[in-house]
Structures are given as C-alpha cells and as structure tokens.
Tab-separated table of C-alpha atoms in Angstrom:
chain	number	residue	atom	x	y	z
A	154	MET	CA	105.426	151.794	63.535
A	155	THR	CA	104.209	148.623	61.888
A	156	THR	CA	107.017	146.624	63.429
A	157	GLU	CA	106.223	147.928	66.899
A	158	MET	CA	102.553	147.028	66.499
A	159	GLN	CA	103.462	143.520	65.436
A	160	GLU	CA	105.692	143.124	68.487
A	161	ILE	CA	102.920	144.325	70.776
A	162	ALA	CA	100.460	141.888	69.241
A	163	ILE	CA	102.851	138.987	69.802
A	164	THR	CA	103.389	140.023	73.412
A	165	GLU	CA	99.629	140.102	74.022
A	166	ASP	CA	99.077	136.734	72.408
A	167	LYS	CA	101.653	134.824	74.435
A	168	PRO	CA	99.687	134.463	77.699
A	169	LEU	CA	96.621	133.242	75.823
A	170	LEU	CA	98.583	130.655	73.889
A	171	THR	CA	100.354	129.504	77.049
A	172	GLY	CA	97.085	129.151	78.914
A	173	GLN	CA	95.549	127.181	76.088
A	174	ALA	CA	98.557	124.891	75.981
A	175	ASP	CA	98.442	124.371	79.739
A	176	SER	CA	94.743	123.535	79.640
A	177	THR	CA	95.294	121.063	76.845
A	178	LYS	CA	98.221	119.532	78.701
A	179	ASP	CA	96.167	119.184	81.899
A	180	ALA	CA	93.307	117.569	79.993
A	181	GLU	CA	95.665	115.144	78.260
A	182	LEU	CA	97.309	114.285	81.586
A	183	ALA	CA	93.941	113.611	83.231
A	184	ALA	CA	92.857	111.426	80.314
A	185	ARG	CA	96.135	109.525	80.354
A	186	ILE	CA	95.859	108.826	84.070
A	187	LEU	CA	92.213	107.807	83.704
A	188	LEU	CA	93.049	105.312	80.971
A	189	ASP	CA	96.355	104.295	82.496
A	190	GLN	CA	96.628	100.521	82.673
A	191	GLY	CA	99.209	100.835	85.423
A	192	GLN	CA	102.766	99.683	85.973
A	193	GLU	CA	103.015	96.225	87.502
A	194	HIS	CA	105.694	95.465	90.083
A	195	SER	CA	106.726	92.471	92.156
A	196	VAL	CA	107.693	93.829	95.556
A	197	GLU	CA	109.929	91.762	97.808
A	198	THR	CA	108.881	91.809	101.457
A	199	PRO	CA	110.192	89.997	104.552
A	200	HIS	CA	107.323	87.509	104.154
A	201	GLY	CA	107.277	86.954	100.406
A	202	VAL	CA	106.455	88.748	97.172
A	203	LEU	CA	103.469	91.046	96.607
A	204	HIS	CA	102.055	91.919	93.200
A	205	VAL	CA	101.472	95.681	93.065
A	206	THR	CA	100.076	97.909	90.310
A	207	LEU	CA	100.881	101.615	90.302
A	208	HIS	CA	98.842	104.281	88.516
A	209	GLY	CA	99.412	107.995	88.138
A	210	THR	CA	102.251	110.459	88.391
A	211	ARG	CA	104.281	108.766	91.163
A	212	THR	CA	104.775	112.049	92.975
A	213	THR	CA	105.724	111.678	96.633
A	214	ARG	CA	104.693	115.205	97.613
A	215	ARG	CA	101.314	113.829	98.655
A	216	PRO	CA	100.350	110.509	100.200
A	217	ALA	CA	99.625	107.703	97.790
A	218	ILE	CA	96.163	106.154	97.672
A	219	LEU	CA	96.794	102.518	98.574
A	220	THR	CA	94.055	99.937	98.047
A	221	PHE	CA	93.598	96.375	99.249
A	222	HIS	CA	90.922	94.082	97.807
A	223	ASP	CA	88.513	91.537	99.279
A	224	VAL	CA	88.557	87.743	99.056
A	225	GLY	CA	87.623	86.446	95.601
A	226	LEU	CA	88.793	89.671	93.972
A	227	ASP	CA	92.060	91.329	93.062
A	228	GLY	CA	93.072	94.957	92.736
A	229	LYS	CA	91.707	95.169	89.208
A	230	SER	CA	88.323	93.507	89.674
A	231	CYS	CA	87.743	95.184	93.051
A	232	PHE	CA	88.657	98.778	92.210
A	233	SER	CA	88.866	99.393	88.449
A	234	PRO	CA	85.217	100.474	88.032
A	235	LEU	CA	85.661	102.987	90.841
A	236	PHE	CA	88.978	104.464	89.724
A	237	LYS	CA	87.975	104.538	86.058
A	238	PHE	CA	84.761	106.376	86.890
A	239	GLU	CA	84.833	109.683	85.035
A	240	GLU	CA	84.456	111.894	88.091
A	241	MET	CA	87.242	110.094	89.940
A	242	GLN	CA	89.781	111.625	87.530
A	243	GLU	CA	89.502	114.889	89.441
A	244	ILE	CA	90.972	113.055	92.426
A	245	ILE	CA	93.455	110.612	90.940
A	246	LYS	CA	95.192	113.236	88.815
A	247	HIS	CA	96.503	114.636	92.122
A	248	PHE	CA	97.598	111.321	93.641
A	249	THR	CA	99.497	108.163	92.903
A	250	VAL	CA	97.300	105.076	93.207
A	251	ILE	CA	98.801	101.791	94.412
A	252	HIS	CA	96.734	98.607	94.138
A	253	VAL	CA	98.146	95.832	96.333
A	254	ASP	CA	97.170	92.222	95.655
A	255	ALA	CA	97.215	89.683	98.473
A	256	PRO	CA	99.758	86.878	97.880
A	257	GLY	CA	98.829	84.791	94.856
A	258	GLN	CA	95.533	86.617	94.226
A	259	GLU	CA	96.427	88.597	91.104
A	260	GLU	CA	94.882	87.517	87.811
A	261	GLY	CA	96.883	84.705	86.211
A	262	ALA	CA	98.920	83.938	89.347
A	263	ALA	CA	100.414	80.459	89.518
A	264	ALA	CA	98.623	78.079	91.877
A	265	TYR	CA	100.414	77.352	95.144
A	266	PRO	CA	101.568	73.758	95.649
A	267	THR	CA	99.777	71.393	98.007
A	268	GLY	CA	100.729	72.075	101.618
A	269	TYR	CA	101.732	75.691	100.996
A	270	GLN	CA	101.616	77.747	104.198
A	271	PHE	CA	99.601	80.841	103.333
A	272	PRO	CA	100.463	83.910	105.446
A	273	SER	CA	98.105	84.994	108.209
A	274	MET	CA	96.160	88.247	108.065
A	275	ASP	CA	98.628	89.772	110.512
A	276	THR	CA	101.560	88.687	108.342
A	277	ILE	CA	100.014	90.146	105.185
A	278	ALA	CA	99.589	93.467	107.026
A	279	GLU	CA	103.273	93.309	107.945
A	280	MET	CA	104.165	93.129	104.234
A	281	ILE	CA	102.719	96.552	103.398
A	282	PRO	CA	105.573	98.720	104.801
A	283	ALA	CA	107.869	97.196	102.174
A	284	VAL	CA	105.511	98.496	99.473
A	285	LEU	CA	105.752	102.058	100.811
A	286	GLN	CA	109.521	101.756	100.989
A	287	PHE	CA	109.725	100.354	97.458
A	288	PHE	CA	107.923	103.377	95.988
A	289	ASN	CA	109.458	105.848	98.467
A	290	PHE	CA	106.140	106.943	99.980
A	291	ARG	CA	106.153	108.045	103.587
A	292	THR	CA	102.363	108.038	104.035
A	293	VAL	CA	99.244	106.704	102.336
A	294	ILE	CA	95.481	107.062	102.319
A	295	GLY	CA	94.170	103.506	102.551
A	296	ILE	CA	91.062	102.079	100.891
A	297	GLY	CA	90.228	98.496	101.839
A	298	VAL	CA	87.246	96.258	101.118
A	299	GLY	CA	86.258	93.292	103.310
A	300	ALA	CA	89.402	91.280	103.992
A	301	GLY	CA	91.408	94.191	102.589
A	302	ALA	CA	89.754	96.549	105.074
A	303	TYR	CA	90.798	94.247	107.911
A	304	ILE	CA	94.393	94.040	106.619
A	305	LEU	CA	94.707	97.815	106.230
A	306	SER	CA	93.266	98.236	109.729
A	307	LYS	CA	95.963	95.959	111.153
A	308	PHE	CA	98.609	97.872	109.197
A	309	THR	CA	97.285	101.224	110.420
A	310	LEU	CA	97.188	100.158	114.064
A	311	ALA	CA	100.786	98.959	113.838
A	312	ASN	CA	102.001	101.932	111.756
A	313	PRO	CA	99.886	104.957	112.737
A	314	ASP	CA	102.365	107.487	111.335
A	315	SER	CA	102.191	105.901	107.881
A	316	VAL	CA	98.451	106.383	107.312
A	317	GLU	CA	96.816	109.805	106.898
A	318	GLY	CA	93.309	108.506	106.280
A	319	LEU	CA	91.451	105.222	106.047
A	320	VAL	CA	88.377	104.182	104.052
A	321	LEU	CA	87.026	100.812	105.198
A	322	VAL	CA	84.311	99.166	103.103
A	323	ASN	CA	82.441	96.204	104.638
A	324	ILE	CA	84.767	95.986	107.636
A	325	ASP	CA	84.261	93.185	110.164
A	326	PRO	CA	86.529	93.828	113.164
A	327	ASN	CA	85.631	90.591	114.944
A	328	ALA	CA	87.033	87.097	114.847
A	329	ARG	CA	84.692	84.275	113.927
A	330	GLY	CA	82.599	83.121	116.887
A	331	TRP	CA	81.624	79.534	117.545
A	332	ILE	CA	78.301	79.928	115.739
A	333	ASP	CA	80.007	81.546	112.757
A	334	TRP	CA	82.638	78.828	112.774
A	335	ALA	CA	80.008	76.062	112.781
A	336	THR	CA	78.033	77.803	110.046
A	337	GLN	CA	81.171	78.112	107.940
A	338	LYS	CA	82.006	74.437	108.452
A	339	LEU	CA	78.508	73.436	107.346
A	340	SER	CA	78.660	75.771	104.389
A	341	SER	CA	81.970	74.276	103.266
A	342	VAL	CA	80.243	70.878	103.056
A	343	THR	CA	76.997	71.957	101.402
A	344	SER	CA	78.220	74.828	99.196
A	345	SER	CA	80.996	75.217	96.650
A	346	LEU	CA	83.894	77.562	97.307
A	347	THR	CA	82.527	79.953	94.702
A	348	ASP	CA	79.101	80.097	96.397
A	349	GLN	CA	80.710	80.690	99.800
A	350	ILE	CA	82.712	83.629	98.475
A	351	LEU	CA	79.759	85.094	96.597
A	352	SER	CA	77.730	84.986	99.824
A	353	HIS	CA	80.549	86.946	101.419
A	354	LEU	CA	80.659	89.520	98.632
A	355	PHE	CA	77.001	90.097	97.803
A	356	SER	CA	73.679	90.619	99.551
A	357	GLN	CA	71.040	87.886	99.551
A	358	GLU	CA	68.875	90.051	97.332
A	359	GLU	CA	71.624	90.265	94.729
A	360	LEU	CA	72.276	86.519	94.905
A	361	CYS	CA	68.599	85.640	94.557
A	362	SER	CA	68.235	88.004	91.619
A	363	ASN	CA	71.463	86.634	90.107
A	364	THR	CA	72.379	90.095	88.895
A	365	GLU	CA	74.776	90.590	86.017
A	366	LEU	CA	77.496	91.543	88.505
A	367	VAL	CA	76.981	88.330	90.486
A	368	HIS	CA	76.998	86.273	87.292
A	369	THR	CA	80.198	87.952	86.107
A	370	HIS	CA	82.070	87.265	89.327
A	371	ARG	CA	80.737	83.721	89.596
A	372	ASP	CA	82.085	82.991	86.146
A	373	ARG	CA	85.404	84.706	86.858
A	374	ILE	CA	86.009	82.780	90.107
A	375	ASN	CA	84.977	79.440	88.597
A	376	LYS	CA	87.454	79.899	85.761
A	377	ALA	CA	90.307	81.284	87.894
A	378	SER	CA	93.597	79.450	87.389
A	379	ASN	CA	94.573	80.324	90.962
A	380	LEU	CA	91.407	79.026	92.642
A	381	VAL	CA	93.484	77.126	95.215
A	382	ASN	CA	95.125	80.425	96.186
A	383	ILE	CA	91.732	82.076	96.576
A	384	GLU	CA	90.643	79.241	98.868
A	385	LEU	CA	93.756	79.713	101.026
A	386	PHE	CA	93.048	83.446	101.349
A	387	TRP	CA	89.402	82.652	102.221
A	388	LYS	CA	90.439	80.252	104.981
A	389	THR	CA	92.957	82.743	106.323
A	390	TYR	CA	90.353	85.506	106.477
A	391	ASN	CA	87.959	83.222	108.351
A	392	SER	CA	90.746	82.531	110.871
A	393	ARG	CA	91.302	86.209	111.640
A	394	ARG	CA	91.562	87.531	115.186
A	395	ASP	CA	89.714	90.471	116.738
A	396	LEU	CA	91.064	93.866	115.786
A	397	CYS	CA	90.995	94.825	119.479
A	398	ILE	CA	89.863	98.398	118.968
A	399	ASP	CA	87.787	100.596	121.236
A	400	ARG	CA	87.361	104.287	122.020
A	401	SER	CA	90.589	104.349	124.052
A	402	SER	CA	92.674	102.294	121.608
A	403	THR	CA	91.783	103.128	118.048
A	404	PHE	CA	93.009	104.660	114.798
A	405	LYS	CA	94.922	107.927	114.999
A	406	CYS	CA	93.802	109.089	111.550
A	407	PRO	CA	90.417	110.075	110.071
A	408	VAL	CA	88.318	107.030	109.133
A	409	MET	CA	85.359	106.638	106.797
A	410	LEU	CA	83.353	103.434	107.201
A	411	VAL	CA	81.270	102.422	104.177
A	412	VAL	CA	78.657	99.680	103.873
A	413	GLY	CA	75.624	98.939	101.726
A	414	ASP	CA	72.281	98.953	103.506
A	415	GLN	CA	71.772	95.249	102.707
A	416	ALA	CA	75.387	94.130	102.666
A	417	PRO	CA	76.348	90.907	104.507
A	418	TYR	CA	78.508	92.914	106.917
A	419	GLU	CA	76.141	95.790	107.666
A	420	GLU	CA	75.807	94.892	111.364
A	421	ALA	CA	79.562	94.358	111.704
A	422	ALA	CA	80.248	97.794	110.215
A	423	VAL	CA	77.749	99.391	112.605
A	424	GLU	CA	79.465	97.660	115.523
A	425	CYS	CA	82.876	98.833	114.288
A	426	ASN	CA	81.570	102.398	114.120
A	427	SER	CA	80.519	102.179	117.790
A	428	LYS	CA	84.098	101.280	118.755
A	429	LEU	CA	85.818	104.165	116.966
A	430	ASP	CA	86.453	107.746	117.999
A	431	PRO	CA	83.341	109.687	116.907
A	432	THR	CA	85.356	112.878	116.413
A	433	THR	CA	87.442	111.314	113.628
A	434	THR	CA	85.040	108.763	112.162
A	435	SER	CA	82.440	109.052	109.396
A	436	PHE	CA	79.929	106.272	108.774
A	437	LEU	CA	78.416	106.039	105.304
A	438	LYS	CA	75.511	103.630	104.803
A	439	MET	CA	74.616	103.500	101.120
A	440	ALA	CA	71.133	102.654	99.923
A	441	ASP	CA	70.724	100.320	96.952
A	442	ALA	CA	74.440	99.555	97.014
A	443	GLY	CA	74.378	95.816	97.670
A	444	GLY	CA	77.504	94.112	98.912
A	445	LEU	CA	80.098	95.958	96.842
A	446	PRO	CA	79.262	99.687	96.765
A	447	GLN	CA	82.516	100.565	94.973
A	448	LEU	CA	81.202	98.552	92.007
A	449	THR	CA	77.476	99.279	92.159
A	450	GLN	CA	77.543	102.919	93.274
A	451	PRO	CA	80.888	104.414	92.144
A	452	ALA	CA	79.372	107.885	91.720
A	453	LYS	CA	78.194	108.128	95.333
A	454	LEU	CA	81.383	106.656	96.746
A	455	THR	CA	83.540	108.936	94.602
A	456	GLU	CA	81.779	112.017	95.933
A	457	ALA	CA	81.973	110.827	99.528
A	458	PHE	CA	85.674	110.071	99.095
A	459	LYS	CA	86.300	113.525	97.655
A	460	TYR	CA	84.673	115.151	100.673
A	461	PHE	CA	86.716	112.854	102.910
A	462	ILE	CA	90.082	113.904	101.492
A	463	GLN	CA	88.988	117.540	101.352
A	464	GLY	CA	88.336	117.274	105.075
A	465	MET	CA	91.940	116.086	105.429
A	466	GLY	CA	93.163	119.267	103.719
A	467	TYR	CA	93.631	117.978	100.179
A	468	MET	CA	91.857	119.377	97.118
A	469	ALA	CA	90.317	122.126	99.245
A	470	SER	CA	89.920	124.408	96.217
A	471	SER	CA	88.438	121.698	94.022
A	472	CYS	CA	85.382	122.888	92.150
A	473	MET	CA	82.012	121.229	92.577
A	474	THR	CA	81.381	118.364	90.187
A	475	ARG	CA	78.117	117.646	88.421
A	476	LEU	CA	77.526	114.852	90.901
A	477	SER	CA	77.918	117.035	93.970
A	478	ARG	CA	75.632	119.688	92.524
A	479	SER	CA	72.893	117.169	91.836
A	480	ARG	CA	73.270	114.995	94.934
A	481	THR	CA	74.280	117.396	97.680
A	482	THR	CA	70.827	117.381	99.234
A	483	SER	CA	70.842	113.575	99.343
A	484	LEU	CA	73.850	113.345	101.616
A	485	SER	CA	72.805	113.875	105.223
A	486	SER	CA	74.998	113.815	108.279
A	487	SER	CA	73.817	112.971	111.781
A	488	TYR	CA	75.971	114.098	114.655
A	489	SER	CA	75.960	112.075	117.854
A	490	MET	CA	77.452	112.268	121.317
A	491	ASP	CA	77.680	109.313	123.709
A	492	GLY	CA	75.578	107.253	121.319
A	493	SER	CA	72.634	109.695	121.198
A	494	ARG	CA	71.597	111.591	118.089
A	495	SER	CA	71.639	115.326	118.530
A	496	ARG	CA	71.071	117.177	115.261
A	497	SER	CA	71.143	116.716	111.514
A	498	ARG	CA	72.205	118.819	108.592
A	499	THR	CA	72.944	118.280	104.927
A	500	LEU	CA	76.423	118.279	103.474
A	501	SER	CA	75.442	121.234	101.329
A	502	GLN	CA	76.626	123.454	104.184
A	503	GLY	CA	80.163	122.162	103.758
A	504	SER	CA	80.068	121.477	100.038
A	505	GLN	CA	79.261	125.051	99.083
A	506	GLY	CA	82.930	125.763	99.584
A	507	GLY	CA	83.985	122.392	98.260
A	508	GLN	CA	84.905	121.123	101.731
A	509	MET	CA	83.596	118.778	104.383
A	510	PRO	CA	81.770	120.160	107.410
A	511	SER	CA	84.149	121.300	110.122
A	512	SER	CA	83.466	118.343	112.397
A	513	PRO	CA	84.427	114.956	110.976
A	514	SER	CA	82.114	113.037	113.331
A	515	GLN	CA	79.143	112.105	111.219
A	516	THR	CA	76.902	109.387	109.924
A	517	MET	CA	75.882	109.745	106.297
A	518	GLU	CA	73.030	107.680	104.891
A	519	VAL	CA	72.922	107.968	101.117
A	520	SER	CA	69.525	107.263	99.651
A	521	CYS	CA	69.946	108.947	96.296
C-alpha cells in the first residue's frame, strides 16, 4: 500500500517538475539571447568581404531578421540599444538576428588605402545574397536605417522572394538633386566630416541641444580608426540613384516606414510613403524621436515592430507586453484611399488579440 502511494505521488509530481524545468530553460534561453554578444563572421561575396554578426538560435525555420546600419554607424552602434531592450527579447528569442556592416564600417576595421574604389550602393546591395547563402537562410525580414534602408530597398527590389517584410527607418528614395549637390559641396568645405554626418543622423534640435547621444556619436566618429572608410561610405551614399519605385513598381512584401517627427529625412519618408502600395505599407511617424528613433525610442519601435511581424503571421499568440498595455491607446492608425483620409481607429482593436488590424494600410503617429 505504502509503495503504491509513493509511486502515485512520483507520477503526479513529474509534470510539475518538467514544467518548472521548461520554464527555467526558456527564461535562461531568453536571457542568453538578450545578452548574447554575437558570433562574428567574415562573409565572402562576389564584390568583397562583409563583416557580419549573428545573434540567436540560428534556426532556419523562420526568416532571419537582417539589419543594415546608416552612415557613421555600424551594426552595433546602430542597433544594439534596440535589440538589447528588455521587451525585444520576446521577439528575438524566436528569430536569428543578422547585423550586416557595410564594407570597412565595423568597429576597428583597417583603413582603406588611398585610391581605394569603394563599392556603389547598388553593389553593396548585390553583396547581401551571399550573406543569406552563407547562413543558409532562404528569406529575411529586413530592418534598415538611412543608407541601410536604401541598400535593403535595392536588395528587396532585386530579390523580392528573399524578403518577407521590410522596416525602413529614415528612408530617402531619391538621388541628390542639383540643389542638394551644391549644398553638400558647400558643406564639405565649411564643415568637418563628423559635422556633416551628424547633420545626417540627428535633427537640428538635437544638434543645437548637443544631447548626450549626439556628444557620444561625435566623440566616437572623431576617434574612429576607420574614418577614411566612413568618408568613402558617406560619398557613396550621396552619389546614390533614385530607387525608381511607384504604385505600379514597388515592393512585393509588407513595408513599415519609420521616421521621427523632426528627423532630417521626414519629408523624404513621407514622399516614399506616397509611392508605395497603401495596402501593404504602414507609415509610423514618431513624436519626440529625433533622427534615430531606434536609439531614442526603442520601446515604441519595439512594440510597432512586434505588431508588424504579427501582421505577417509570426508570434500571433504572443501575449501583450507591459508596453502594449500602457501605450495601446497612443498608437493611432489612419486609413486612406487615393490620398484622402477616410477614418481612424486605435490599434487597441487589433492588439486585444495580440495582432495587427486586418488591413495593413495605415499611418501611425506615435505621440506617447
């Protein structure tokens, strides 16, 4: 009798112990991924070597999240605050994250010799398929900022089957006009390279206030051992061509455009939004975000990104985070047709089930 009771007790305890172990294992895995410093790789491409840092589980069952940074930054300085944000762990524990550095832009990279022919923006975009092949990923969800947004756009247009979704921060789809070209020429004479890049990265308000973030990046760029490489990337970006997109020739995947309400490229992002398919495009204008919303407002961008990938069919059963519970009413979406605004509603209608609203065509202005 006693022996039978002991056996029954052990049988009842097993599921509880297993569940506790699984919960602990999941928590440890999430913490490990969050604090993961990444695995660095040098990927050979037809046009040279790319420095790539991989984070996460390296599972190919889902698309990887592939990022590309802006001029004056690298994968670490451009995206670490966002991907190390505590609420982002709910997302990255399900995906592999791949940070791609433009040629010679990674921290500590050797300076290119005088006369080095830096690749064009088109050529850099042509290097990305080799990264997917190297890690055996068939598709990605791209996140690009500034120059990185332009490069990922070129890659997506040339390889539509390789991209399931695209997040473009501070995108400028246009080539430099004559006025822009003359302004840039004058600026190159009157301003240092560091000041030119900071004016590209930050709003005038941030520059005038000389915020801690501006000061940090000014110091980092001034002390960079690869400053000549940064200058080459800057010149290449300023020599970019038009993306040549319109309603009839555009991205085949869902797109989320993101820009700060006082960012240097606010008007360019608005213009880009007007050229994209409204049924697959979301436009997120973030208040008080400055020029780099992924650094200044990681909480808001994290939540918007989670809704974005939920709308793509990933993480549909994800529970509401503290952020979404407290900020749901601050995310508003405005639906438009043929350029006219029709009706508005809050994202709380879609977020109650942890998913985006059924229609992906929306403009979200975050003022929280």
